[in-house]
CSV table of C-alpha atoms in Angstrom, one decimal:
chain,number,residue,atom,x,y,z
A,55,MET,CA,-1.3,-37.4,-4.1
A,56,PHE,CA,-4.2,-34.2,-5.4
A,57,GLY,CA,-6.3,-34.6,-1.8
A,58,PHE,CA,-6.2,-32.7,0.8
A,59,ARG,CA,-5.6,-33.5,3.9
A,60,GLY,CA,-6.5,-30.9,6.1
A,61,GLY,CA,-4.3,-28.8,8.4
A,62,GLU,CA,-2.1,-27.4,4.6
A,63,SER,CA,-0.9,-24.2,3.9
A,64,GLY,CA,-2.7,-22.2,1.5
A,65,GLY,CA,0.4,-22.4,-0.6
A,66,THR,CA,-0.2,-26.1,-0.6
A,67,VAL,CA,-3.8,-26.4,-1.4
A,68,ALA,CA,-2.9,-23.3,-4.4
A,69,ARG,CA,-0.3,-25.3,-5.3
A,70,LYS,CA,-2.5,-29.0,-5.2
A,71,LYS,CA,-5.1,-26.8,-6.9
A,72,GLY,CA,-2.6,-26.2,-10.0
A,73,TYR,CA,-1.9,-29.0,-10.5
A,74,MET,CA,-5.3,-30.6,-10.7
A,75,GLU,CA,-6.4,-28.4,-13.2
A,76,ASP,CA,-3.0,-29.4,-15.3
A,77,ALA,CA,-3.2,-33.1,-15.0
A,78,GLN,CA,-7.2,-32.4,-16.2
A,79,GLN,CA,-5.9,-30.2,-19.2
A,80,ARG,CA,-3.5,-33.4,-20.0
A,81,TRP,CA,-5.6,-35.8,-19.6
A,82,PRO,CA,-9.4,-34.5,-19.6
A,83,TYR,CA,-10.8,-38.1,-19.2
A,84,LEU,CA,-10.0,-37.4,-15.5
A,85,THR,CA,-13.1,-36.0,-13.5
A,86,ASN,CA,-12.6,-34.3,-10.1
A,87,PHE,CA,-13.5,-37.2,-8.6
A,88,ASP,CA,-10.8,-39.1,-9.6
A,89,LEU,CA,-7.9,-36.5,-9.1
A,90,SER,CA,-9.6,-36.2,-5.4
A,91,THR,CA,-8.8,-40.4,-4.6
A,92,ILE,CA,-5.9,-40.9,-6.5
A,93,LYS,CA,-3.1,-41.4,-3.9
A,94,ASN,CA,0.1,-41.9,-6.2
A,95,GLU,CA,1.9,-42.2,-9.0
A,96,VAL,CA,0.7,-45.9,-9.8
A,97,GLN,CA,-2.9,-44.9,-8.8
A,98,LEU,CA,-2.8,-42.3,-12.0
A,99,ARG,CA,-0.7,-43.9,-14.4
A,100,SER,CA,-2.9,-47.2,-13.7
A,101,ILE,CA,-6.6,-44.3,-15.0
A,102,VAL,CA,-3.8,-43.3,-17.5
A,103,LYS,CA,-3.8,-46.1,-18.7
A,104,ASP,CA,-7.0,-47.7,-18.5
A,105,ARG,CA,-8.6,-44.7,-19.8
A,106,SER,CA,-7.1,-44.1,-23.1
A,107,SER,CA,-5.6,-47.6,-23.7
A,108,VAL,CA,-2.1,-47.2,-24.1
A,109,THR,CA,0.5,-49.3,-23.0
A,110,GLU,CA,1.8,-50.1,-19.0
A,111,ALA,CA,5.1,-48.3,-20.1
A,112,GLU,CA,3.3,-45.8,-22.4
A,113,ALA,CA,1.0,-44.2,-19.3
A,114,ARG,CA,4.3,-44.8,-16.8
A,115,SER,CA,6.3,-42.4,-19.8
A,116,ASP,CA,3.4,-39.9,-20.4
A,117,VAL,CA,2.2,-39.5,-15.9
A,118,GLN,CA,6.7,-39.3,-15.0
A,119,THR,CA,6.9,-36.8,-17.5
A,120,TRP,CA,3.9,-34.8,-16.5
A,121,LEU,CA,5.4,-35.2,-12.6
A,122,ASN,CA,8.7,-34.3,-13.1
A,123,GLY,CA,9.5,-31.0,-11.0
A,124,LYS,CA,6.2,-31.4,-9.3
A,125,GLN,CA,6.4,-31.2,-5.2
A,126,PHE,CA,3.1,-33.2,-4.0
């Protein structure tokens, strides 16, 4: 999801870096390591749920709202 795969265009790398910064502003407990290893929405949702002590439904809604309009 946030991780870089190599061979990506400069625009893609810049966009993902921006998303990483945005995610850290929304969820300050996410580390750079967390973000570099998250591969999909389910993993992001799981970390948000576990670290913020919200319900699965709240985490799903929060993550889906944040992901709206983003292209990974």
